[in-house]
Amino acid sequence: MTSATPPSSRSSSPQKVCHSQTQTDVLKPLLGGGISGGGGTLRKRRRVLSKDGRSNIRIEHVSGRSALYMRDLWTTFLDMQWRWKFFLFTLTFAGTWFLFGVLWYLVALVHGDLLEFDPPSNHTPCVMQMQSLTGAFLFSLESQTTIGYGFRCITEECPAAIILLIIQLVLTMLMEIFITGTFLAKVARPKKRGETVKFSQHAVVSTHEGRPCLMIRVANMRKSLLIGCQVTGKLLQTSPTKEGETVRLDQRNVPFQVDMSSDSPFLILPLTFYHLIDDTSPLRAWAAKGGGWTDPELADFELLVIMSATVEPTSATCQVRTSYLPDEILWGYEFPPVVSLSPSGKYVADFAFFDKVAKTKTTPVFKTPSPQHMYQSNGGGLVSELSDPEKIRLEQSYRDRGEDRGRASVRISNV
């Protein structure tokens, strides 16, 4: 669709962004990136969260990690990849068939039912037609799967064999319930439903309602609704503390809203979510530089966007995640419309334009707060940062009344 070149950095190499593509050719710092070499080239690192919402964090040196996972077998089986689940499924059933086959073989061995013992014609075995290890394995398989071909069956001769059959059926039934339950739970997980929720590949910054706003686009690609949608953001960046320490992955809240409300947007059509960049936004320092392209310290962050919703058909809660790096946030761009009206009178959402962006007519400008909005000392009292004339008048009247009592100052609360 469109392409643009951001403001030039200290690197002399040309930089190009293809806004309609997932990947970009711009080399920008990720979390912890910085300047390498004397030329000031920005080096690139992996992101904390991938574009499809997968974590890139590797956990190491956890004592007793295997034991912790074994204590929570249900979650361990659910998180297991499908190929390992099928392998474990096959191994478990084949293993129990063989294990109980060996036990049945031992029962026949103790009772003298095997062919090498040459039992007499009037001998009653524990299990009919089970005279070898292969026969014992087949009887174990037929009993556990309730096939019952008809010529291998247990008799009343051996109480131990009856007890062994009960133990095998009870244990294997519990095992089948657990394995079948994990299969169904993994298939029914709302994670797959989240794959039909789409985020825009880029975020844009443009003027909305006269103020600079960070915008992302979200769409539900199914006709079934998502109930109670909530979109939140987390800004990950390296931040110093007052004590001189450096927080590597400091998290700051980045609230998003649709128009003037953030409560349960109706996600039946692609929606644009806004984050107002003001003096309380964690992006204010980056926005004050017009996007922070030339400042590697301000451009050293990652914006995580998380949407939580309830799936209407199953009432399960799903969460969809994505992330944006500084080179994926386009300053001075906007999303073109994707919804149109067909000749038949139906609304059409054209996803061919979903990831497209267009240059705005006016470049958004972030205005830093003036000194008049800050608290300043004024004799024995404080002057409010608010510009509300009524509050200022009340504060002045209370201040005048308190002059006779030692010039006590009173400030009206903002709450």
CSV table of C-alpha atoms in Angstrom, one decimal:
chain,number,residue,atom,x,y,z
A,1,MET,CA,0.0,0.0,0.0
A,2,THR,CA,2.2,2.8,1.2
A,3,SER,CA,5.8,3.0,2.3
A,4,ALA,CA,7.7,5.6,4.2
A,5,THR,CA,11.1,6.3,5.5
A,6,PRO,CA,11.3,7.4,9.1
A,7,PRO,CA,13.5,10.3,10.2
A,8,SER,CA,17.1,9.4,9.6
A,9,SER,CA,19.2,8.2,12.5
A,10,ARG,CA,22.9,8.4,13.0
A,11,SER,CA,23.4,5.5,10.7
A,12,SER,CA,24.3,6.4,7.1
A,13,SER,CA,22.6,3.3,5.6
A,14,PRO,CA,19.2,3.8,3.9
A,15,GLN,CA,16.2,2.6,5.9
A,16,LYS,CA,12.9,1.5,4.4
A,17,VAL,CA,9.7,0.3,5.9
A,18,CYS,CA,7.1,-1.7,3.9
A,19,HIS,CA,4.0,-1.1,5.9
A,20,SER,CA,2.0,-3.8,4.1
A,21,GLN,CA,4.5,-6.5,5.1
A,22,THR,CA,5.1,-8.2,8.4
A,23,GLN,CA,8.8,-7.8,8.4
A,24,THR,CA,10.6,-4.5,8.2
A,25,ASP,CA,14.1,-3.6,7.0
A,26,VAL,CA,14.6,-1.0,9.6
A,27,LEU,CA,17.3,-1.8,12.1
A,28,LYS,CA,16.1,-0.5,15.4
A,29,PRO,CA,16.9,-1.4,19.0
A,30,LEU,CA,14.8,-3.8,20.9
A,31,LEU,CA,14.6,-4.1,24.7
A,32,GLY,CA,18.1,-3.6,25.9
A,33,GLY,CA,19.4,-2.5,22.5
A,34,GLY,CA,21.9,0.3,22.3
A,35,ILE,CA,24.5,1.9,20.2
A,36,SER,CA,27.3,-0.4,19.0
A,37,GLY,CA,30.5,1.0,17.6
A,38,GLY,CA,31.5,4.6,17.1
A,39,GLY,CA,29.1,5.1,14.2
A,40,GLY,CA,26.1,4.8,16.5
A,41,THR,CA,24.4,1.9,14.6
A,42,LEU,CA,21.4,0.6,16.4
A,43,ARG,CA,21.6,-3.1,17.0
A,44,LYS,CA,18.6,-5.4,17.0
A,45,ARG,CA,17.6,-8.0,19.5
A,46,ARG,CA,14.8,-10.5,19.9
A,47,ARG,CA,11.5,-9.3,21.3
A,48,VAL,CA,10.1,-10.5,24.6
A,49,LEU,CA,6.8,-11.5,23.0
A,50,SER,CA,6.4,-12.6,19.4
A,51,LYS,CA,3.9,-11.1,17.0
A,52,ASP,CA,1.7,-14.1,17.4
A,53,GLY,CA,1.7,-13.9,21.2
A,54,ARG,CA,4.3,-16.5,22.1
A,55,SER,CA,6.7,-15.9,24.9
A,56,ASN,CA,10.4,-15.7,24.0
A,57,ILE,CA,11.5,-16.2,27.6
A,58,ARG,CA,13.6,-19.2,28.4
A,59,ILE,CA,13.5,-20.5,32.0
A,60,GLU,CA,16.7,-21.9,33.3
A,61,HIS,CA,18.2,-23.3,36.6
A,62,VAL,CA,14.9,-24.2,38.3
A,63,SER,CA,15.6,-26.7,41.0
A,64,GLY,CA,13.2,-29.6,41.0
A,65,ARG,CA,11.6,-28.5,37.8
A,66,SER,CA,10.7,-32.1,36.7
A,67,ALA,CA,9.1,-32.8,40.1
A,68,LEU,CA,7.1,-29.6,39.9
A,69,TYR,CA,5.8,-30.6,36.5
A,70,MET,CA,4.9,-34.1,37.6
A,71,ARG,CA,2.9,-32.8,40.5
A,72,ASP,CA,0.7,-30.9,38.0
A,73,LEU,CA,0.2,-33.7,35.4
A,74,TRP,CA,-2.9,-32.2,34.0
A,75,THR,CA,-1.3,-28.9,33.0
A,76,THR,CA,1.8,-30.7,31.8
A,77,PHE,CA,-0.2,-32.9,29.5
A,78,LEU,CA,-2.2,-29.9,28.2
A,79,ASP,CA,0.9,-27.9,27.5
A,80,MET,CA,2.5,-30.9,25.7
A,81,GLN,CA,2.9,-30.7,22.0
A,82,TRP,CA,0.6,-33.0,19.9
A,83,ARG,CA,3.4,-35.2,18.6
A,84,TRP,CA,4.5,-36.0,22.1
A,85,LYS,CA,0.9,-36.6,23.2
A,86,PHE,CA,0.3,-39.1,20.5
A,87,PHE,CA,3.7,-40.8,21.3
A,88,LEU,CA,2.9,-41.0,25.0
A,89,PHE,CA,-0.7,-42.1,24.2
A,90,THR,CA,0.6,-45.1,22.1
A,91,LEU,CA,3.4,-45.9,24.6
A,92,THR,CA,1.1,-45.9,27.5
A,93,PHE,CA,-1.5,-48.3,26.0
A,94,ALA,CA,1.1,-50.6,24.5
A,95,GLY,CA,3.1,-50.6,27.8
A,96,THR,CA,0.1,-51.5,29.9
A,97,TRP,CA,-0.9,-54.2,27.5
A,98,PHE,CA,2.5,-55.7,27.7
A,99,LEU,CA,2.9,-55.2,31.5
A,100,PHE,CA,-0.3,-57.0,32.3
A,101,GLY,CA,0.4,-59.6,29.7
A,102,VAL,CA,3.6,-60.5,31.6
A,103,LEU,CA,1.5,-60.7,34.8
A,104,TRP,CA,-1.0,-63.0,33.2
A,105,TYR,CA,1.9,-65.1,31.9
A,106,LEU,CA,3.2,-65.4,35.5
A,107,VAL,CA,-0.2,-66.5,36.7
A,108,ALA,CA,-0.3,-69.2,34.0
A,109,LEU,CA,3.3,-70.2,34.9
A,110,VAL,CA,2.5,-70.6,38.6
A,111,HIS,CA,-0.6,-72.5,37.9
A,112,GLY,CA,1.0,-74.8,35.3
A,113,ASP,CA,-1.1,-73.8,32.4
A,114,LEU,CA,1.8,-73.3,29.9
A,115,LEU,CA,2.5,-75.8,27.1
A,116,GLU,CA,5.9,-76.7,28.4
A,117,PHE,CA,4.2,-78.2,31.5
A,118,ASP,CA,2.1,-80.5,29.3
A,119,PRO,CA,-1.0,-80.2,31.5
A,120,PRO,CA,-3.4,-83.2,31.5
A,121,SER,CA,-6.6,-83.2,29.5
A,122,ASN,CA,-8.7,-82.6,32.6
A,123,HIS,CA,-6.6,-79.6,33.7
A,124,THR,CA,-8.6,-76.4,34.2
A,125,PRO,CA,-6.4,-73.3,33.4
A,126,CYS,CA,-6.8,-69.9,34.9
A,127,VAL,CA,-7.4,-68.5,31.5
A,128,MET,CA,-8.6,-70.6,28.6
A,129,GLN,CA,-6.4,-70.8,25.5
A,130,MET,CA,-3.6,-68.8,27.1
A,131,GLN,CA,-0.6,-71.1,27.0
A,132,SER,CA,2.3,-68.7,25.9
A,133,LEU,CA,3.6,-65.2,26.4
A,134,THR,CA,2.0,-64.2,23.1
A,135,GLY,CA,-1.4,-65.6,24.3
A,136,ALA,CA,-1.0,-63.7,27.6
A,137,PHE,CA,-0.3,-60.4,25.7
A,138,LEU,CA,-3.4,-60.9,23.4
A,139,PHE,CA,-5.6,-61.7,26.4
A,140,SER,CA,-4.4,-58.6,28.2
A,141,LEU,CA,-5.2,-56.5,25.1
A,142,GLU,CA,-8.6,-58.1,24.6
A,143,SER,CA,-9.5,-57.6,28.3
A,144,GLN,CA,-8.4,-54.0,28.4
A,145,THR,CA,-10.1,-53.0,25.2
A,146,THR,CA,-13.2,-55.2,25.9
A,147,ILE,CA,-12.9,-56.9,22.5
A,148,GLY,CA,-13.6,-60.4,23.7
A,149,TYR,CA,-13.1,-62.7,20.7
A,150,GLY,CA,-14.8,-65.6,22.6
A,151,PHE,CA,-12.2,-68.4,23.0
A,152,ARG,CA,-9.9,-66.7,25.5
A,153,CYS,CA,-11.7,-66.2,28.8
A,154,ILE,CA,-11.0,-66.3,32.5
A,155,THR,CA,-12.3,-69.3,34.6
A,156,GLU,CA,-13.3,-69.7,38.3
A,157,GLU,CA,-10.1,-71.8,39.0
A,158,CYS,CA,-7.8,-69.0,40.1
A,159,PRO,CA,-8.9,-66.3,42.6
A,160,ALA,CA,-5.6,-64.5,41.9
A,161,ALA,CA,-6.5,-64.2,38.2
A,162,ILE,CA,-9.9,-62.7,39.1
A,163,ILE,CA,-8.2,-60.1,41.3
A,164,LEU,CA,-5.7,-59.3,38.6
A,165,LEU,CA,-8.4,-58.8,36.0
A,166,ILE,CA,-10.2,-56.3,38.4
A,167,ILE,CA,-7.0,-54.4,39.0
A,168,GLN,CA,-6.2,-54.2,35.3
A,169,LEU,CA,-9.7,-52.9,34.4
A,170,VAL,CA,-9.8,-50.3,37.1
A,171,LEU,CA,-6.3,-48.9,36.6
A,172,THR,CA,-6.6,-48.8,32.8
A,173,MET,CA,-10.1,-47.2,32.9
A,174,LEU,CA,-8.7,-44.4,35.1
A,175,MET,CA,-5.8,-44.0,32.7
A,176,GLU,CA,-8.1,-43.8,29.7
A,177,ILE,CA,-10.3,-41.2,31.4
A,178,PHE,CA,-7.3,-39.1,32.1
A,179,ILE,CA,-5.8,-39.3,28.6
A,180,THR,CA,-9.1,-38.8,26.9
A,181,GLY,CA,-9.8,-35.8,29.1
A,182,THR,CA,-6.5,-34.2,28.2
A,183,PHE,CA,-7.2,-34.7,24.5
A,184,LEU,CA,-10.6,-33.1,24.7
A,185,ALA,CA,-9.4,-30.3,26.9
A,186,LYS,CA,-6.5,-29.5,24.6
A,187,VAL,CA,-8.8,-29.5,21.5
A,188,ALA,CA,-11.4,-27.3,23.3
A,189,ARG,CA,-8.9,-24.8,24.6
A,190,PRO,CA,-9.8,-21.2,23.6
A,191,LYS,CA,-6.3,-20.8,22.4
A,192,LYS,CA,-7.4,-21.8,18.9
A,193,ARG,CA,-10.3,-19.4,19.1
A,194,GLY,CA,-7.7,-16.6,19.8
A,195,GLU,CA,-6.0,-17.4,16.5
A,196,THR,CA,-9.1,-16.0,14.7
A,197,VAL,CA,-8.6,-12.6,16.4
A,198,LYS,CA,-6.3,-10.4,14.4
A,199,PHE,CA,-4.1,-7.4,15.4
A,200,SER,CA,-2.8,-4.9,12.9
A,201,GLN,CA,0.9,-5.5,12.0
A,202,HIS,CA,1.7,-1.9,12.8
A,203,ALA,CA,0.5,0.6,15.3
A,204,VAL,CA,0.1,4.2,14.2
A,205,VAL,CA,0.2,7.6,15.9
A,206,SER,CA,-2.0,10.3,14.6
A,207,THR,CA,-4.3,13.1,15.9
A,208,HIS,CA,-7.6,12.0,17.2
A,209,GLU,CA,-10.1,14.5,18.7
A,210,GLY,CA,-7.3,17.1,18.6
A,211,ARG,CA,-4.9,15.0,20.6
A,212,PRO,CA,-2.1,12.6,19.6
A,213,CYS,CA,-3.1,9.0,20.0
A,214,LEU,CA,-1.5,5.7,19.6
A,215,MET,CA,-3.8,3.4,17.6
A,216,ILE,CA,-4.0,-0.3,16.9
A,217,ARG,CA,-6.6,-2.2,15.0
A,218,VAL,CA,-8.3,-5.4,16.2
A,219,ALA,CA,-10.7,-7.7,14.3
A,220,ASN,CA,-12.7,-10.8,15.1
A,221,MET,CA,-12.7,-13.0,12.0
A,222,ARG,CA,-15.5,-15.2,13.1
A,223,LYS,CA,-19.2,-14.5,13.2
A,224,SER,CA,-19.5,-15.8,16.7
A,225,LEU,CA,-19.1,-12.9,19.1
A,226,LEU,CA,-16.5,-12.3,21.8
A,227,ILE,CA,-18.1,-11.1,25.0
A,228,GLY,CA,-16.6,-8.6,27.4
A,229,CYS,CA,-13.6,-7.6,25.4
A,230,GLN,CA,-10.9,-5.8,27.3
A,231,VAL,CA,-7.7,-4.4,25.6
A,232,THR,CA,-4.8,-3.4,27.8
A,233,GLY,CA,-1.2,-2.6,27.1
A,234,LYS,CA,2.1,-3.0,28.9
A,235,LEU,CA,5.2,-1.0,28.1
A,236,LEU,CA,8.4,-2.9,28.7
A,237,GLN,CA,11.5,-0.8,28.9
A,238,THR,CA,14.7,-0.3,30.9
A,239,SER,CA,14.1,2.3,33.6
A,240,PRO,CA,16.4,3.7,36.3
A,241,THR,CA,15.1,4.1,39.9
A,242,LYS,CA,15.7,6.8,42.4
A,243,GLU,CA,18.1,4.5,44.2
A,244,GLY,CA,20.3,4.3,41.1
A,245,GLU,CA,19.2,0.8,40.2
A,246,THR,CA,18.2,-0.3,36.7
A,247,VAL,CA,15.0,-2.2,36.1
A,248,ARG,CA,15.6,-4.3,33.0
A,249,LEU,CA,11.9,-5.1,32.2
A,250,ASP,CA,10.0,-2.4,33.9
A,251,GLN,CA,6.3,-2.7,33.1
A,252,ARG,CA,4.1,0.4,32.7
A,253,ASN,CA,0.3,0.3,32.1
A,254,VAL,CA,-0.8,1.6,28.7
A,255,PRO,CA,-4.6,2.0,28.7
A,256,PHE,CA,-6.6,1.6,25.5
A,257,GLN,CA,-10.1,2.7,24.7
A,258,VAL,CA,-12.6,2.7,21.9
A,259,ASP,CA,-13.8,6.3,21.3
A,260,MET,CA,-14.6,7.6,24.8
A,261,SER,CA,-15.1,4.3,26.6
A,262,SER,CA,-13.0,1.2,27.3
A,263,ASP,CA,-15.8,-1.0,28.7
A,264,SER,CA,-16.7,-4.1,26.7
A,265,PRO,CA,-16.5,-2.9,23.1
A,266,PHE,CA,-18.8,-4.6,20.6
A,267,LEU,CA,-16.2,-6.4,18.4
A,268,ILE,CA,-18.5,-7.4,15.5
A,269,LEU,CA,-16.5,-5.2,13.1
A,270,PRO,CA,-12.8,-4.3,13.0
A,271,LEU,CA,-12.3,-1.7,15.7
A,272,THR,CA,-9.5,0.9,16.3
A,273,PHE,CA,-8.4,1.2,19.9
A,274,TYR,CA,-6.8,4.4,21.1
A,275,HIS,CA,-4.2,5.3,23.7
A,276,LEU,CA,-4.1,9.0,24.5
A,277,ILE,CA,-0.5,10.3,24.6
A,278,ASP,CA,-0.6,13.0,27.3
A,279,ASP,CA,1.7,14.0,30.2
A,280,THR,CA,0.6,10.8,32.1
A,281,SER,CA,1.3,8.4,29.3
A,282,PRO,CA,4.5,6.2,29.6
A,283,LEU,CA,5.1,7.1,25.9
A,284,ARG,CA,5.3,10.8,26.6
A,285,ALA,CA,9.2,11.0,26.4
A,286,TRP,CA,9.2,9.0,23.2
A,287,ALA,CA,6.4,11.1,21.7
A,288,ALA,CA,8.1,14.3,22.7
A,289,LYS,CA,10.9,13.4,20.2
A,290,GLY,CA,8.3,12.9,17.4
A,291,GLY,CA,8.5,9.1,17.6
A,292,GLY,CA,12.0,8.9,19.1
A,293,TRP,CA,13.6,7.5,15.9
A,294,THR,CA,16.9,9.3,16.5
A,295,ASP,CA,17.2,8.5,20.2
A,296,PRO,CA,18.1,4.9,20.9
A,297,GLU,CA,17.4,5.2,24.6
A,298,LEU,CA,13.8,6.5,24.0
A,299,ALA,CA,13.3,3.8,21.3
A,300,ASP,CA,14.4,1.0,23.6
A,301,PHE,CA,11.0,-0.4,24.5
A,302,GLU,CA,8.4,-3.0,23.6
A,303,LEU,CA,4.7,-2.5,23.7
A,304,LEU,CA,2.6,-5.6,24.6
A,305,VAL,CA,-1.1,-5.5,23.8
A,306,ILE,CA,-3.4,-8.0,25.4
A,307,MET,CA,-7.0,-8.6,24.7
A,308,SER,CA,-9.1,-10.7,27.0
A,309,ALA,CA,-12.6,-11.9,26.1
A,310,THR,CA,-15.2,-14.6,26.7
A,311,VAL,CA,-16.0,-17.0,23.8
A,312,GLU,CA,-19.8,-16.9,23.3
A,313,PRO,CA,-20.4,-20.6,22.3
A,314,THR,CA,-18.2,-22.2,25.1
A,315,SER,CA,-18.2,-19.4,27.8
A,316,ALA,CA,-14.4,-20.0,28.0
A,317,THR,CA,-12.1,-17.1,28.6
A,318,CYS,CA,-9.5,-16.5,25.9
A,319,GLN,CA,-6.5,-14.1,25.7
A,320,VAL,CA,-4.9,-12.8,22.6
A,321,ARG,CA,-1.5,-11.1,22.7
A,322,THR,CA,0.9,-9.3,20.3
A,323,SER,CA,3.7,-6.8,20.6
A,324,TYR,CA,5.0,-3.7,18.8
A,325,LEU,CA,8.6,-2.5,18.7
A,326,PRO,CA,9.4,1.2,18.1
A,327,ASP,CA,10.0,0.6,14.3
A,328,GLU,CA,6.5,-0.9,14.1
A,329,ILE,CA,4.8,2.2,15.6
A,330,LEU,CA,4.5,4.6,12.7
A,331,TRP,CA,4.4,8.3,13.6
A,332,GLY,CA,2.1,10.4,11.4
A,333,TYR,CA,0.1,7.6,9.9
A,334,GLU,CA,-3.5,6.4,10.2
A,335,PHE,CA,-5.6,3.3,9.3
A,336,PRO,CA,-7.8,3.6,6.2
A,337,PRO,CA,-11.4,2.4,6.4
A,338,VAL,CA,-12.0,-1.3,6.0
A,339,VAL,CA,-15.8,-1.4,6.4
A,340,SER,CA,-18.0,-0.6,3.4
A,341,LEU,CA,-21.6,-1.0,2.4
A,342,SER,CA,-22.3,-3.5,-0.4
A,343,PRO,CA,-25.0,-2.9,-3.1
A,344,SER,CA,-27.2,-5.4,-1.3
A,345,GLY,CA,-27.1,-3.3,1.9
A,346,LYS,CA,-24.7,-5.5,3.9
A,347,TYR,CA,-21.7,-4.3,5.7
A,348,VAL,CA,-18.4,-5.7,4.3
A,349,ALA,CA,-15.1,-5.8,6.2
A,350,ASP,CA,-12.3,-6.0,3.6
A,351,PHE,CA,-9.3,-7.5,5.3
A,352,ALA,CA,-7.1,-6.6,2.3
A,353,PHE,CA,-6.9,-3.1,3.8
A,354,PHE,CA,-6.6,-4.3,7.4
A,355,ASP,CA,-2.8,-3.9,7.6
A,356,LYS,CA,-2.6,-0.9,5.3
A,357,VAL,CA,-1.7,2.5,6.6
A,358,ALA,CA,-1.8,6.0,5.0
A,359,LYS,CA,0.1,9.1,5.7
A,360,THR,CA,-1.9,11.7,7.6
A,361,LYS,CA,-2.4,15.2,6.3
A,362,THR,CA,-1.0,16.8,9.5
A,363,THR,CA,1.8,15.4,11.6
A,364,PRO,CA,0.7,14.8,15.3
A,365,VAL,CA,2.5,17.0,17.8
A,366,PHE,CA,3.0,16.2,21.4
A,367,LYS,CA,3.0,19.3,23.6
A,368,THR,CA,4.9,19.0,26.8
A,369,PRO,CA,3.1,20.4,29.9
A,370,SER,CA,3.9,24.1,30.5
A,371,PRO,CA,5.2,25.4,33.8
A,372,GLN,CA,1.8,26.8,34.6
A,373,HIS,CA,0.5,23.3,35.0
A,374,MET,CA,3.0,22.5,37.7
A,375,TYR,CA,2.7,23.2,41.4
A,376,GLN,CA,4.7,26.2,42.4
A,377,SER,CA,5.5,27.7,45.8
A,378,ASN,CA,3.9,31.1,46.5
A,379,GLY,CA,4.8,32.5,49.9
A,380,GLY,CA,3.2,30.3,52.5
A,381,GLY,CA,0.8,28.5,50.2
A,382,LEU,CA,0.6,26.4,47.0
A,383,VAL,CA,-0.9,27.4,43.6
A,384,SER,CA,-2.9,24.6,42.0
A,385,GLU,CA,-1.9,23.2,38.7
A,386,LEU,CA,-5.6,23.2,37.6
A,387,SER,CA,-6.9,25.9,35.5
A,388,ASP,CA,-10.5,25.7,36.8
A,389,PRO,CA,-11.4,29.3,37.7
A,390,GLU,CA,-13.9,28.2,40.4
A,391,LYS,CA,-11.4,26.1,42.2
A,392,ILE,CA,-8.8,28.8,42.0
A,393,ARG,CA,-11.3,31.4,43.3
A,394,LEU,CA,-12.2,29.1,46.3
A,395,GLU,CA,-8.6,28.4,47.1
A,396,GLN,CA,-7.9,32.2,47.1
A,397,SER,CA,-10.8,32.9,49.3
A,398,TYR,CA,-9.8,30.2,51.8
A,399,ARG,CA,-6.2,31.5,51.7
A,400,ASP,CA,-7.4,35.1,52.4
A,401,ARG,CA,-9.4,33.9,55.4
A,402,GLY,CA,-6.5,32.1,56.8
A,403,GLU,CA,-4.2,35.0,56.8
A,404,ASP,CA,-5.4,36.1,60.2
A,405,ARG,CA,-4.7,32.6,61.6
A,406,GLY,CA,-1.1,32.5,60.6
A,407,ARG,CA,-1.4,32.4,56.8
A,408,ALA,CA,-2.6,28.8,56.7
A,409,SER,CA,-3.0,27.5,53.2
A,410,VAL,CA,-5.8,25.3,51.9
A,411,ARG,CA,-5.8,23.5,48.6
A,412,ILE,CA,-8.9,22.0,47.1
A,413,SER,CA,-8.6,18.3,46.4
A,414,ASN,CA,-8.7,17.2,42.7
A,415,VAL,CA,-10.8,14.1,43.6
